[in-house]
Amino acid sequence: MIRTQIVFDYRGRTKKGNEGPIEVRVSANGKHYYIPTGVRVRRSEFAFGAVINRGNSDELNEQLQIILRKITAEVTSMLNAGDEIDAAEIKRRVWSAAKPVQGNEVVAWIESQLPFLGLREGTLKHYRPLLSRLEDFGEIRAWRDVTMENIYKFDAWLHEQQCKLNVAQMKAGVKPRALGDAGVYNYHKTFKAMLNRALRLGMISENPYSRLRGQFRRGERDEVDYLTEDEMIAFQKFCPMAGTQMELAHDLFVFQMYTGLGFSDMQNFNMKDYRKVDGTWRNNGQRIKTGVSYVSQLLPPVVAILEKYGRKIPAIDNADYNHCLKILGAACGIEKPLHSHMARHTFATYALRKGVKIENLSRMLGHTNITQTQRYAKVVAQSVHEDFDLLAKSLTSNQ
């Protein structure tokens, strides 16, 4: 029988008023093993296997539960394999993701915290690039380097950098471009979040971003890349070779064009979440990325694709998917480089052109606020003005 328990200073070496270690005790086959958690609190701040009476109690308890689950899984794996329990090996496996990065304690600490953030892999991809950017910047290495002055320097340095390309983009010959305001803002947002965590855990006494509120803005991004109705039709009519990854990428893009779902939500699509009402499939779901509720209804092109694949969405790597889309776009005569999020933009602009109210579109897309949706209205308004220009030229030429 296996039993795991969170305990405080089992050796009793912590002096009154000082912080002591919290460990996980593993009891199996009549023996006890102790695995460190890296969390330290005072005796008065621990009771019944949990941290109490601290401002960051919830966060520390969440971290302890994650470690506890990891340790329990490793112990179970060893016993199922018929191996002896090895406390040192369990510690190595549990903390392998927290291996320090040589010479940069800030980067090392951020990397050590990633397994305990409870974030999905799709969200973590926004955190990992921060590590390499901080390493390349090189002026924020120790905690004493986390200052307002260095945050400003980091901002200026980021604005001089280029976007990093993935393998698929390099294969497709995509040229790197300068990191825009939105990209720089995302680095600041991620770094600020990690420094807030460092503040709660006592690594720093102040988060300099608290005195820089409003200094770093996302930047306006009114330009939206989307397909026109003619391009949508051209893409849908194109028939890649059956049974190939190109065919799958083609079908998934059509699926996204008529659902407005992002890549993560599409890959997590489950027909069981939908119910048939008055002959249509409907669902009130939550976006994977933000947890925001959205309203979905399966339109005929979507239903046809689901029937084709047994009402399941096949898995595909995001990089492979985007690589295929660029090839498909070129084959259809579409000059814009296609990517998965363009399908979501296409759905939004298409819906507004067909008369969908902007408030309802916001619900369909699962936006956190209607401001996010309004940029699509600007795009549609601009296209209307372009059509007026065509009419004006036509009238002028007839005079």
Short mmCIF file of C-alpha atoms in Angstrom, two decimals:
data_model
loop_
_atom_site.label_atom_id
_atom_site.label_comp_id
_atom_site.label_asym_id
_atom_site.label_seq_id
_atom_site.Cartn_x
_atom_site.Cartn_y
_atom_site.Cartn_z
CA MET A 1 0.00 0.00 0.00
CA ILE A 2 1.30 3.47 -0.94
CA ARG A 3 0.63 6.54 1.16
CA THR A 4 1.86 10.05 0.41
CA GLN A 5 1.61 12.93 2.86
CA ILE A 6 2.77 16.53 3.00
CA VAL A 7 4.73 17.13 6.22
CA PHE A 8 6.63 19.99 7.86
CA ASP A 9 10.24 19.61 9.07
CA TYR A 10 10.04 15.92 9.95
CA ARG A 11 13.55 16.05 11.45
CA GLY A 12 12.46 18.82 13.86
CA ARG A 13 15.50 20.98 13.22
CA THR A 14 13.72 24.29 12.58
CA LYS A 15 14.12 26.83 15.38
CA LYS A 16 11.07 28.66 16.67
CA GLY A 17 10.16 31.60 14.42
CA ASN A 18 12.35 30.39 11.52
CA GLU A 19 11.18 28.92 8.23
CA GLY A 20 11.50 25.19 7.79
CA PRO A 21 11.15 22.76 4.87
CA ILE A 22 7.95 21.14 3.68
CA GLU A 23 8.47 17.65 2.30
CA VAL A 24 6.42 14.81 0.92
CA ARG A 25 6.58 11.60 2.95
CA VAL A 26 6.12 8.44 0.93
CA SER A 27 5.14 5.36 2.92
CA ALA A 28 5.39 2.03 1.10
CA ASN A 29 6.25 -1.52 2.15
CA GLY A 30 6.77 -0.45 5.75
CA LYS A 31 9.39 2.18 4.85
CA HIS A 32 9.29 5.99 4.76
CA TYR A 33 10.92 8.20 2.13
CA TYR A 34 11.12 11.99 2.17
CA ILE A 35 11.15 14.15 -0.97
CA PRO A 36 11.80 17.93 -0.69
CA THR A 37 9.29 20.31 -2.24
CA GLY A 38 11.39 23.48 -2.17
CA VAL A 39 8.70 25.27 -0.11
CA ARG A 40 9.69 26.75 3.26
CA VAL A 41 7.30 28.25 5.86
CA ARG A 42 7.15 28.85 9.62
CA ARG A 43 5.64 26.21 11.90
CA SER A 44 2.69 28.52 12.64
CA GLU A 45 1.99 28.68 8.90
CA PHE A 46 1.43 24.93 8.44
CA ALA A 47 -1.41 22.72 9.62
CA PHE A 48 -3.03 19.47 8.45
CA GLY A 49 -0.84 19.14 5.37
CA ALA A 50 -1.42 22.67 4.07
CA VAL A 51 0.03 26.18 4.29
CA ILE A 52 -2.07 28.64 6.29
CA ASN A 53 -1.86 32.24 7.52
CA ARG A 54 0.17 33.49 4.53
CA GLY A 55 -0.81 35.88 1.77
CA ASN A 56 0.32 33.35 -0.84
CA SER A 57 -1.17 30.27 0.88
CA ASP A 58 -3.36 29.33 -2.10
CA GLU A 59 -0.47 29.49 -4.54
CA LEU A 60 1.88 27.49 -2.30
CA ASN A 61 -0.78 24.84 -1.65
CA GLU A 62 -1.44 24.54 -5.37
CA GLN A 63 2.29 24.07 -5.96
CA LEU A 64 2.47 21.42 -3.20
CA GLN A 65 -0.46 19.50 -4.70
CA ILE A 66 1.19 19.47 -8.12
CA ILE A 67 4.42 18.12 -6.59
CA LEU A 68 2.45 15.57 -4.57
CA ARG A 69 0.72 14.27 -7.70
CA LYS A 70 4.03 14.04 -9.55
CA ILE A 71 5.66 12.10 -6.71
CA THR A 72 2.68 9.75 -6.37
CA ALA A 73 2.81 9.04 -10.11
CA GLU A 74 6.55 8.28 -9.98
CA VAL A 75 6.19 5.96 -6.96
CA THR A 76 3.31 4.10 -8.61
CA SER A 77 5.36 3.74 -11.81
CA MET A 78 8.31 2.27 -9.91
CA LEU A 79 6.17 -0.22 -8.01
CA ASN A 80 4.28 -1.27 -11.14
CA ALA A 81 7.63 -1.93 -12.83
CA GLY A 82 8.72 -4.05 -9.88
CA ASP A 83 11.52 -1.62 -8.97
CA GLU A 84 12.69 -0.58 -5.53
CA ILE A 85 11.60 2.89 -4.48
CA ASP A 86 14.50 5.27 -4.99
CA ALA A 87 13.91 8.62 -3.27
CA ALA A 88 16.86 10.26 -5.03
CA GLU A 89 15.60 9.12 -8.43
CA ILE A 90 12.08 10.34 -7.67
CA LYS A 91 13.51 13.73 -6.68
CA ARG A 92 15.52 13.84 -9.91
CA ARG A 93 12.49 13.03 -12.06
CA VAL A 94 10.14 15.42 -10.28
CA TRP A 95 12.60 18.30 -10.39
CA SER A 96 14.17 17.57 -13.77
CA ALA A 97 12.17 20.39 -15.38
CA ALA A 98 13.54 22.73 -12.73
CA LYS A 99 17.20 22.20 -13.63
CA PRO A 100 18.94 25.58 -13.23
CA VAL A 101 20.24 27.50 -16.22
CA GLN A 102 23.94 28.17 -15.66
CA GLY A 103 24.74 31.75 -14.74
CA ASN A 104 21.27 33.33 -14.81
CA GLU A 105 19.27 32.90 -11.61
CA VAL A 106 16.22 34.80 -12.90
CA VAL A 107 15.91 32.60 -16.00
CA ALA A 108 16.65 29.49 -13.90
CA TRP A 109 13.90 30.37 -11.45
CA ILE A 110 11.32 31.10 -14.18
CA GLU A 111 12.16 27.79 -15.85
CA SER A 112 11.83 25.97 -12.52
CA GLN A 113 8.33 27.42 -12.04
CA LEU A 114 6.87 26.47 -15.43
CA PRO A 115 5.80 22.94 -14.37
CA PHE A 116 3.85 24.41 -11.45
CA LEU A 117 1.88 27.08 -13.29
CA GLY A 118 -0.87 24.63 -14.24
CA LEU A 119 -0.93 26.01 -17.78
CA ARG A 120 -1.74 24.16 -20.99
CA GLU A 121 1.08 23.49 -23.43
CA GLY A 122 -0.41 25.99 -25.87
CA THR A 123 -0.15 28.75 -23.24
CA LEU A 124 3.33 27.73 -22.07
CA LYS A 125 4.65 28.39 -25.57
CA HIS A 126 4.32 32.12 -24.72
CA TYR A 127 6.47 31.67 -21.60
CA ARG A 128 9.41 29.69 -22.99
CA PRO A 129 10.51 32.30 -25.58
CA LEU A 130 10.87 34.77 -22.69
CA LEU A 131 13.73 32.62 -21.31
CA SER A 132 15.78 32.87 -24.51
CA ARG A 133 15.05 36.59 -24.87
CA LEU A 134 16.25 37.28 -21.32
CA GLU A 135 19.36 35.17 -21.95
CA ASP A 136 20.11 37.08 -25.14
CA PHE A 137 19.47 40.45 -23.46
CA GLY A 138 21.91 39.52 -20.69
CA GLU A 139 21.36 42.46 -18.34
CA ILE A 140 18.75 40.82 -16.10
CA ARG A 141 20.57 37.84 -14.59
CA ALA A 142 20.40 38.16 -10.79
CA TRP A 143 17.37 39.27 -8.77
CA ARG A 144 19.14 42.54 -7.98
CA ASP A 145 19.04 43.26 -11.74
CA VAL A 146 15.21 43.35 -11.73
CA THR A 147 14.89 47.14 -11.75
CA MET A 148 12.82 49.77 -13.58
CA GLU A 149 15.91 50.92 -15.45
CA ASN A 150 16.62 47.43 -16.76
CA ILE A 151 12.96 46.88 -17.70
CA TYR A 152 13.16 50.03 -19.83
CA LYS A 153 16.42 48.76 -21.37
CA PHE A 154 14.77 45.39 -22.05
CA ASP A 155 11.90 47.17 -23.82
CA ALA A 156 14.27 49.17 -26.06
CA TRP A 157 16.29 46.03 -26.82
CA LEU A 158 13.16 44.04 -27.74
CA HIS A 159 12.10 46.71 -30.22
CA GLU A 160 15.40 46.16 -32.05
CA GLN A 161 14.90 42.39 -32.36
CA GLN A 162 13.35 40.27 -35.11
CA CYS A 163 10.60 37.69 -34.73
CA LYS A 164 11.95 34.18 -34.32
CA LEU A 165 10.88 31.72 -37.01
CA ASN A 166 9.93 28.09 -36.47
CA VAL A 167 11.19 25.25 -38.67
CA ALA A 168 8.11 25.25 -40.91
CA GLN A 169 8.42 28.99 -41.53
CA MET A 170 12.11 28.67 -42.40
CA LYS A 171 11.32 25.80 -44.79
CA ALA A 172 8.63 27.95 -46.42
CA GLY A 173 11.18 30.73 -46.96
CA VAL A 174 9.44 33.20 -44.65
CA LYS A 175 11.70 36.20 -43.99
CA PRO A 176 12.05 37.39 -40.38
CA ARG A 177 10.43 40.72 -39.60
CA ALA A 178 10.94 43.22 -36.83
CA LEU A 179 9.27 42.45 -33.53
CA GLY A 180 6.21 44.71 -33.41
CA ASP A 181 4.54 46.45 -30.48
CA ALA A 182 2.17 43.53 -29.93
CA GLY A 183 5.07 41.05 -29.73
CA VAL A 184 7.05 43.27 -27.34
CA TYR A 185 3.95 43.75 -25.20
CA ASN A 186 3.49 39.97 -24.88
CA TYR A 187 7.03 39.59 -23.53
CA HIS A 188 6.35 42.31 -20.96
CA LYS A 189 3.03 40.73 -20.00
CA THR A 190 4.64 37.32 -19.46
CA PHE A 191 7.63 38.71 -17.56
CA LYS A 192 5.34 40.82 -15.37
CA ALA A 193 3.26 37.73 -14.50
CA MET A 194 6.37 35.77 -13.51
CA LEU A 195 7.69 38.66 -11.42
CA ASN A 196 4.34 38.86 -9.62
CA ARG A 197 4.80 35.20 -8.75
CA ALA A 198 8.36 35.90 -7.62
CA LEU A 199 7.04 38.67 -5.40
CA ARG A 200 4.44 36.40 -3.79
CA LEU A 201 7.09 33.74 -3.15
CA GLY A 202 9.49 36.23 -1.60
CA MET A 203 12.12 36.21 -4.35
CA ILE A 204 11.88 40.02 -4.78
CA SER A 205 10.53 42.78 -2.55
CA GLU A 206 8.88 44.74 -5.38
CA ASN A 207 7.75 44.14 -8.94
CA PRO A 208 9.07 47.13 -10.95
CA TYR A 209 6.18 46.73 -13.40
CA SER A 210 3.84 48.00 -10.64
CA ARG A 211 5.43 51.44 -11.11
CA LEU A 212 5.37 51.15 -14.89
CA ARG A 213 1.64 50.67 -15.30
CA GLY A 214 0.53 51.83 -18.75
CA GLN A 215 4.09 52.35 -20.01
CA PHE A 216 4.10 49.39 -22.39
CA ARG A 217 1.10 49.13 -24.68
CA ARG A 218 -0.05 46.37 -26.97
CA GLY A 219 -0.20 48.73 -29.93
CA GLU A 220 -3.00 49.13 -32.43
CA ARG A 221 -3.58 46.26 -34.77
CA ASP A 222 -6.46 47.23 -36.97
CA GLU A 223 -5.07 45.34 -39.95
CA VAL A 224 -6.53 41.86 -40.11
CA ASP A 225 -5.50 39.22 -42.61
CA TYR A 226 -8.54 37.35 -43.91
CA LEU A 227 -9.90 35.74 -47.05
CA THR A 228 -12.44 37.49 -49.24
CA GLU A 229 -15.54 35.56 -50.27
CA ASP A 230 -14.00 34.85 -53.69
CA GLU A 231 -10.86 33.49 -52.01
CA MET A 232 -12.98 31.41 -49.62
CA ILE A 233 -14.78 29.84 -52.58
CA ALA A 234 -11.50 29.22 -54.44
CA PHE A 235 -10.01 27.53 -51.39
CA GLN A 236 -13.07 25.35 -50.77
CA LYS A 237 -13.23 24.22 -54.40
CA PHE A 238 -9.56 23.17 -54.44
CA CYS A 239 -9.20 19.40 -54.07
CA PRO A 240 -5.85 18.13 -52.71
CA MET A 241 -4.86 14.49 -53.21
CA ALA A 242 -7.10 12.25 -51.09
CA GLY A 243 -5.62 10.71 -47.97
CA THR A 244 -2.76 13.21 -47.70
CA GLN A 245 -1.87 15.70 -44.98
CA MET A 246 -2.66 18.43 -47.51
CA GLU A 247 -6.25 17.21 -47.71
CA LEU A 248 -6.52 17.17 -43.92
CA ALA A 249 -5.08 20.71 -43.65
CA HIS A 250 -7.53 21.88 -46.33
CA ASP A 251 -10.51 20.41 -44.50
CA LEU A 252 -9.45 21.75 -41.12
CA PHE A 253 -9.06 25.27 -42.49
CA VAL A 254 -12.58 25.10 -43.92
CA PHE A 255 -13.76 23.82 -40.52
CA GLN A 256 -12.17 26.85 -38.84
CA MET A 257 -13.53 29.27 -41.47
CA TYR A 258 -17.10 28.30 -40.60
CA THR A 259 -16.76 27.87 -36.83
CA GLY A 260 -14.37 30.69 -35.91
CA LEU A 261 -12.57 28.30 -33.56
CA GLY A 262 -8.88 28.86 -32.84
CA PHE A 263 -6.38 26.04 -33.43
CA SER A 264 -6.42 24.76 -29.81
CA ASP A 265 -10.22 24.79 -29.63
CA MET A 266 -10.46 22.97 -32.95
CA GLN A 267 -8.00 20.28 -31.82
CA ASN A 268 -10.02 19.82 -28.62
CA PHE A 269 -13.36 19.68 -30.47
CA ASN A 270 -15.72 17.02 -29.14
CA MET A 271 -19.05 16.27 -30.80
CA LYS A 272 -20.39 15.14 -27.42
CA ASP A 273 -20.40 18.79 -26.33
CA TYR A 274 -23.07 19.55 -28.96
CA ARG A 275 -26.77 18.82 -28.86
CA LYS A 276 -29.24 18.87 -31.71
CA VAL A 277 -31.88 21.60 -31.44
CA ASP A 278 -34.40 22.16 -34.24
CA GLY A 279 -32.20 20.27 -36.68
CA THR A 280 -28.96 22.15 -35.86
CA TRP A 281 -26.01 21.24 -33.63
CA ARG A 282 -25.43 23.80 -30.86
CA ASN A 283 -23.01 24.26 -27.99
CA ASN A 284 -22.06 26.76 -25.29
CA GLY A 285 -18.36 26.10 -24.68
CA GLN A 286 -15.25 27.72 -23.23
CA ARG A 287 -12.15 28.75 -25.13
CA ILE A 288 -9.05 26.70 -24.31
CA LYS A 289 -6.79 29.76 -24.38
CA THR A 290 -8.81 32.14 -22.18
CA GLY A 291 -11.57 30.11 -20.55
CA VAL A 292 -14.09 32.63 -21.92
CA SER A 293 -17.52 31.26 -22.88
CA TYR A 294 -18.56 31.19 -26.51
CA VAL A 295 -21.65 30.14 -28.45
CA SER A 296 -21.22 27.72 -31.35
CA GLN A 297 -23.47 26.24 -34.00
CA LEU A 298 -22.29 23.84 -36.71
CA LEU A 299 -22.95 25.20 -40.20
CA PRO A 300 -23.44 22.83 -43.18
CA PRO A 301 -19.78 22.90 -44.44
CA VAL A 302 -18.64 22.00 -40.90
CA VAL A 303 -21.12 19.14 -40.56
CA ALA A 304 -19.94 17.74 -43.91
CA ILE A 305 -16.32 17.70 -42.73
CA LEU A 306 -17.24 16.09 -39.41
CA GLU A 307 -19.17 13.35 -41.20
CA LYS A 308 -16.14 12.78 -43.45
CA TYR A 309 -13.90 12.15 -40.43
CA GLY A 310 -16.33 10.15 -38.31
CA ARG A 311 -17.41 13.22 -36.30
CA LYS A 312 -13.89 13.63 -34.90
CA ILE A 313 -11.20 16.18 -35.67
CA PRO A 314 -7.90 14.43 -36.51
CA ALA A 315 -4.82 15.69 -34.67
CA ILE A 316 -2.21 17.68 -36.58
CA ASP A 317 0.94 19.50 -35.51
CA ASN A 318 0.43 23.28 -35.66
CA ALA A 319 3.72 23.88 -37.51
CA ASP A 320 2.91 21.17 -40.09
CA TYR A 321 -0.60 22.58 -40.45
CA ASN A 322 0.63 26.11 -41.18
CA HIS A 323 3.26 24.79 -43.59
CA CYS A 324 0.56 22.93 -45.55
CA LEU A 325 -1.69 26.00 -45.56
CA LYS A 326 0.96 28.15 -47.22
CA ILE A 327 1.34 25.55 -49.99
CA LEU A 328 -2.44 25.23 -50.37
CA GLY A 329 -2.89 29.00 -50.53
CA ALA A 330 -0.31 29.30 -53.31
CA ALA A 331 -1.97 26.40 -55.19
CA CYS A 332 -5.32 28.22 -55.00
CA GLY A 333 -3.83 31.45 -56.34
CA ILE A 334 -4.18 33.26 -53.01
CA GLU A 335 -1.30 35.71 -52.65
CA LYS A 336 -1.58 36.09 -48.85
CA PRO A 337 0.42 33.56 -46.77
CA LEU A 338 -2.22 31.41 -45.09
CA HIS A 339 -2.02 30.46 -41.40
CA SER A 340 -4.46 28.82 -39.02
CA HIS A 341 -5.58 32.04 -37.28
CA MET A 342 -6.50 33.58 -40.64
CA ALA A 343 -9.46 31.21 -40.73
CA ARG A 344 -10.77 32.76 -37.49
CA HIS A 345 -10.36 36.25 -38.95
CA THR A 346 -12.14 35.09 -42.12
CA PHE A 347 -15.09 33.77 -40.11
CA ALA A 348 -15.40 37.10 -38.29
CA THR A 349 -15.34 39.33 -41.38
CA TYR A 350 -17.60 36.94 -43.30
CA ALA A 351 -20.16 36.94 -40.45
CA LEU A 352 -20.24 40.75 -40.25
CA ARG A 353 -20.71 41.02 -44.02
CA LYS A 354 -23.68 38.67 -43.77
CA GLY A 355 -25.33 40.92 -41.18
CA VAL A 356 -24.35 39.27 -37.88
CA LYS A 357 -24.51 41.81 -35.04
CA ILE A 358 -21.13 42.65 -33.54
CA GLU A 359 -22.35 41.76 -30.02
CA ASN A 360 -23.34 38.29 -31.23
CA LEU A 361 -20.06 37.86 -33.12
CA SER A 362 -18.20 38.64 -29.91
CA ARG A 363 -20.05 35.75 -28.23
CA MET A 364 -19.37 33.46 -31.20
CA LEU A 365 -15.65 34.17 -31.01
CA GLY A 366 -15.45 34.01 -27.22
CA HIS A 367 -13.81 37.43 -26.91
CA THR A 368 -13.20 38.78 -23.41
CA ASN A 369 -14.66 42.14 -24.44
CA ILE A 370 -16.28 43.67 -27.48
CA THR A 371 -13.26 45.93 -28.13
CA GLN A 372 -11.47 42.86 -29.50
CA THR A 373 -14.29 42.32 -31.97
CA GLN A 374 -14.55 45.93 -33.13
CA ARG A 375 -11.38 45.71 -35.23
CA TYR A 376 -13.26 43.36 -37.56
CA ALA A 377 -15.99 45.98 -37.95
CA LYS A 378 -13.30 48.49 -38.98
CA VAL A 379 -12.04 46.04 -41.61
CA VAL A 380 -15.53 45.54 -43.02
CA ALA A 381 -16.17 49.29 -43.01
CA GLN A 382 -12.93 49.83 -44.94
CA SER A 383 -13.93 47.23 -47.53
CA VAL A 384 -17.28 49.03 -47.96
CA HIS A 385 -15.42 52.27 -48.69
CA GLU A 386 -13.28 50.44 -51.23
CA ASP A 387 -16.47 49.25 -52.94
CA PHE A 388 -17.75 52.83 -53.00
CA ASP A 389 -14.47 53.87 -54.66
CA LEU A 390 -15.10 51.24 -57.35
CA LEU A 391 -18.60 52.62 -57.89
CA ALA A 392 -17.23 56.15 -58.10
CA LYS A 393 -14.65 55.12 -60.72
CA SER A 394 -17.34 53.35 -62.69
CA LEU A 395 -19.56 56.44 -62.70
CA THR A 396 -16.64 58.68 -63.67
CA SER A 397 -15.71 56.45 -66.59
CA ASN A 398 -19.30 56.49 -67.89
CA GLN A 399 -19.50 60.29 -68.03
#
